Coordinates of C-alpha atoms in Angstrom, one line a residue:
M29 CA 0.2 -0.1 0.1
M30 CA 2.8 2.4 0.9
G31 CA 4.5 2.1 -2.7
Y32 CA 1.1 3.2 -4.1
I33 CA 0.6 6.2 -2.0
L34 CA 4.5 7.4 -2.9
L35 CA 3.6 6.5 -6.3
I36 CA 0.5 8.8 -6.2
L37 CA 2.3 11.4 -4.5
G38 CA 5.0 11.2 -7.0
I39 CA 3.1 11.8 -9.8
A40 CA 0.8 14.6 -8.1
L41 CA 4.7 16.4 -7.0
F42 CA 5.4 15.7 -10.9
V43 CA 2.3 17.2 -13.0
G44 CA 1.9 19.7 -9.8
G45 CA 5.4 21.1 -10.5
H46 CA 4.9 21.0 -14.4
W47 CA 1.5 22.5 -14.1
F48 CA 2.5 25.2 -12.0
K49 CA 3.4 27.8 -14.2
R50 CA 0.5 27.2 -16.5
L51 CA -2.0 27.1 -13.8
A52 CA -1.0 29.9 -11.8
P53 CA 1.3 32.4 -13.7
A54 CA 0.5 35.1 -11.7
K55 CA 2.1 33.0 -8.2
R56 CA 5.0 31.5 -10.6
A57 CA 6.0 34.8 -12.2
A58 CA 5.5 36.0 -8.2
M59 CA 8.3 33.5 -6.9
G60 CA 10.9 34.9 -9.3
D61 CA 14.1 33.0 -10.3
K62 CA 14.1 31.6 -6.7
G63 CA 10.9 29.3 -7.8
K64 CA 12.4 28.1 -10.6
G65 CA 14.8 26.1 -7.9
L66 CA 11.8 25.3 -6.0
V67 CA 9.8 24.0 -8.7
A68 CA 12.3 21.7 -10.0
L69 CA 12.8 20.4 -6.4
L70 CA 9.1 19.3 -6.3
M71 CA 9.3 17.9 -9.8
L72 CA 12.6 16.2 -8.8
A73 CA 11.1 14.8 -5.6
G74 CA 8.1 13.6 -7.6
L75 CA 10.2 12.2 -10.4
V76 CA 12.2 10.0 -7.1
L77 CA 8.7 9.3 -5.3
M78 CA 7.6 7.7 -8.8
V79 CA 10.3 5.5 -8.7
I80 CA 10.0 4.5 -5.3
G81 CA 6.7 3.9 -5.3
Y82 CA 6.4 2.0 -8.8
R83 CA 9.0 -0.3 -7.2
N84 CA 7.5 -0.8 -4.5
A85 CA 3.7 -1.0 -5.1
G86 CA 2.2 -4.8 -4.8
F87 CA 1.6 -6.3 -8.3
V88 CA -2.2 -6.5 -9.1
N89 CA -2.8 -7.7 -12.3
V90 CA -5.5 -5.9 -14.5
W91 CA -5.0 -7.6 -17.9
V92 CA -2.8 -9.7 -19.7
P93 CA -0.8 -7.9 -22.5
P94 CA -1.0 -10.1 -25.4
A95 CA 2.7 -11.0 -26.4
F96 CA 3.1 -9.3 -30.1
M97 CA 2.5 -5.8 -28.1
T98 CA 5.9 -6.1 -27.2
H99 CA 7.3 -5.7 -30.5
I100 CA 4.8 -2.8 -31.1
A101 CA 5.7 -1.3 -27.8
N102 CA 9.8 -1.1 -28.6
L103 CA 8.7 0.4 -32.0
L104 CA 6.8 3.4 -29.8
V105 CA 9.8 3.8 -27.2
L106 CA 12.4 4.2 -30.4
I107 CA 10.0 6.5 -31.8
G108 CA 9.5 8.4 -28.6
F109 CA 13.4 9.0 -28.4
W110 CA 13.9 10.1 -31.6
F111 CA 10.9 12.9 -31.2
F112 CA 13.1 14.0 -27.8
A113 CA 16.2 14.0 -30.2
L114 CA 14.4 15.8 -32.4
S115 CA 13.4 18.5 -30.0
S116 CA 17.2 19.6 -29.6
I117 CA 18.4 18.7 -33.2
P118 CA 15.8 20.4 -35.7
G119 CA 14.8 17.7 -38.6
T120 CA 12.0 18.4 -41.2
L121 CA 10.1 16.1 -38.9
S122 CA 10.7 18.9 -36.2
A123 CA 9.0 21.5 -38.1
K124 CA 5.8 19.7 -38.2
V125 CA 5.3 18.5 -34.9
R126 CA 5.4 21.4 -31.9
H127 CA 5.5 19.4 -28.8
K128 CA 8.5 17.0 -29.6
Q129 CA 9.0 16.1 -26.2
L130 CA 5.4 15.8 -25.1
T131 CA 4.8 13.5 -28.3
G132 CA 7.7 11.3 -27.1
V133 CA 6.2 11.1 -23.6
K134 CA 3.0 10.2 -25.6
S135 CA 4.9 7.4 -27.4
W136 CA 6.6 6.2 -24.7
A137 CA 3.5 6.4 -22.1
V138 CA 1.8 4.1 -24.8
A139 CA 4.1 1.8 -25.4
H140 CA 4.2 0.9 -21.8
L141 CA 0.8 0.7 -21.0
L142 CA 0.5 -1.6 -24.2
V143 CA 2.6 -4.4 -22.4
N144 CA 2.3 -3.7 -18.6
G145 CA -1.2 -4.7 -17.3
D146 CA -0.3 -4.3 -13.4
L147 CA -2.5 -1.4 -11.7
A148 CA 1.1 0.2 -11.0
S149 CA 1.9 0.5 -14.4
I150 CA -1.3 2.0 -15.4
L151 CA -0.9 4.6 -12.7
L152 CA 2.0 5.6 -13.7
F153 CA 2.0 5.4 -17.1
G154 CA -1.5 6.3 -17.5
A155 CA -0.6 9.7 -15.7
M156 CA 2.5 10.3 -17.9
L157 CA 0.1 9.8 -21.1
A158 CA -2.8 12.4 -19.5
W159 CA 0.1 14.6 -18.0
A160 CA 1.1 15.0 -22.0
V161 CA -2.0 15.1 -23.3
V162 CA -3.0 17.8 -20.6
S163 CA 0.2 19.8 -21.1
V164 CA 0.1 20.4 -25.0
I165 CA -3.6 21.6 -23.8
L166 CA -2.4 23.9 -21.6
I167 CA 0.6 25.3 -24.0
N168 CA -1.7 25.4 -27.1
R169 CA -4.2 27.9 -25.3
A170 CA -1.5 30.0 -23.4
E171 CA 0.5 30.4 -26.7
P172 CA -1.7 29.5 -29.9
T173 CA 0.9 30.8 -32.6
W174 CA 4.2 28.6 -32.9
T175 CA 7.1 29.6 -35.0
R176 CA 8.3 26.3 -36.9
P177 CA 12.3 25.6 -36.8
A178 CA 14.0 27.2 -39.1
N179 CA 16.8 25.2 -41.4
A180 CA 15.1 22.1 -40.8
S181 CA 16.9 19.2 -42.9
V182 CA 15.9 15.3 -43.8
K183 CA 20.3 15.0 -42.6
N184 CA 19.4 16.3 -39.3
D185 CA 16.2 13.6 -39.1
V186 CA 18.9 11.1 -39.4
I187 CA 21.1 12.4 -36.8
A188 CA 18.3 12.8 -34.0
F189 CA 16.8 8.9 -35.2
V190 CA 20.6 7.7 -34.4
V191 CA 20.9 9.5 -31.1
G192 CA 17.5 8.5 -30.1
A193 CA 18.5 4.9 -31.2
V194 CA 21.6 4.9 -29.2
I195 CA 19.8 6.3 -25.8
Y196 CA 17.2 3.7 -26.7
G197 CA 19.8 1.1 -27.0
I198 CA 21.2 2.6 -23.2
V199 CA 17.9 2.3 -21.4
A200 CA 17.2 -1.2 -23.2
A201 CA 20.5 -2.3 -21.5
I202 CA 19.5 -0.6 -18.1
H203 CA 16.1 -2.2 -18.1
T204 CA 17.7 -5.6 -18.8
W205 CA 20.0 -5.1 -15.8
L206 CA 17.2 -4.3 -13.7
G207 CA 15.6 -7.8 -14.8
Y208 CA 12.8 -6.1 -17.2
Y209 CA 14.2 -7.9 -20.5
P210 CA 12.3 -5.2 -23.2
F211 CA 12.7 -7.7 -26.7
P212 CA 10.9 -10.7 -27.3
M213 CA 12.5 -14.4 -28.1

């Protein structure tokens, strides 16, 4: 039970920290630069609590994912890392997608929901998916116009894909080290 409490508290801190600026801009602005550190600390504490809570949450099976979903999930995680890389490396795709990091989080979260049918996973990855979707809505309402990145190139799309693939490989190795082998036989 304590694992679930920590998981939910972590989600609340992480999401609340991210949305504070969007939902209470005057309060956030009144905090000045010192507020950035406090909000970042709350989000970091939320992330740590999510990891601890998730790792300690008792296993409650909700559904059993079919084995073939692993392939789809791996592809979605790779796409998620590619979008994260595109947020720093302006390719032609990054000129078409406004919220590259949030799109990456959505792809990553859906991937994990496809292959994890336990309650803790549904809470964690479902919350991250909901956070990313609502964040896009909040940002688009606050800042309806978007200037597309200039000088986008296909070459940068390829570079971003390679960076995403390397990060994917590192994360897959970490998952394997932790006992969660991400590749089916």
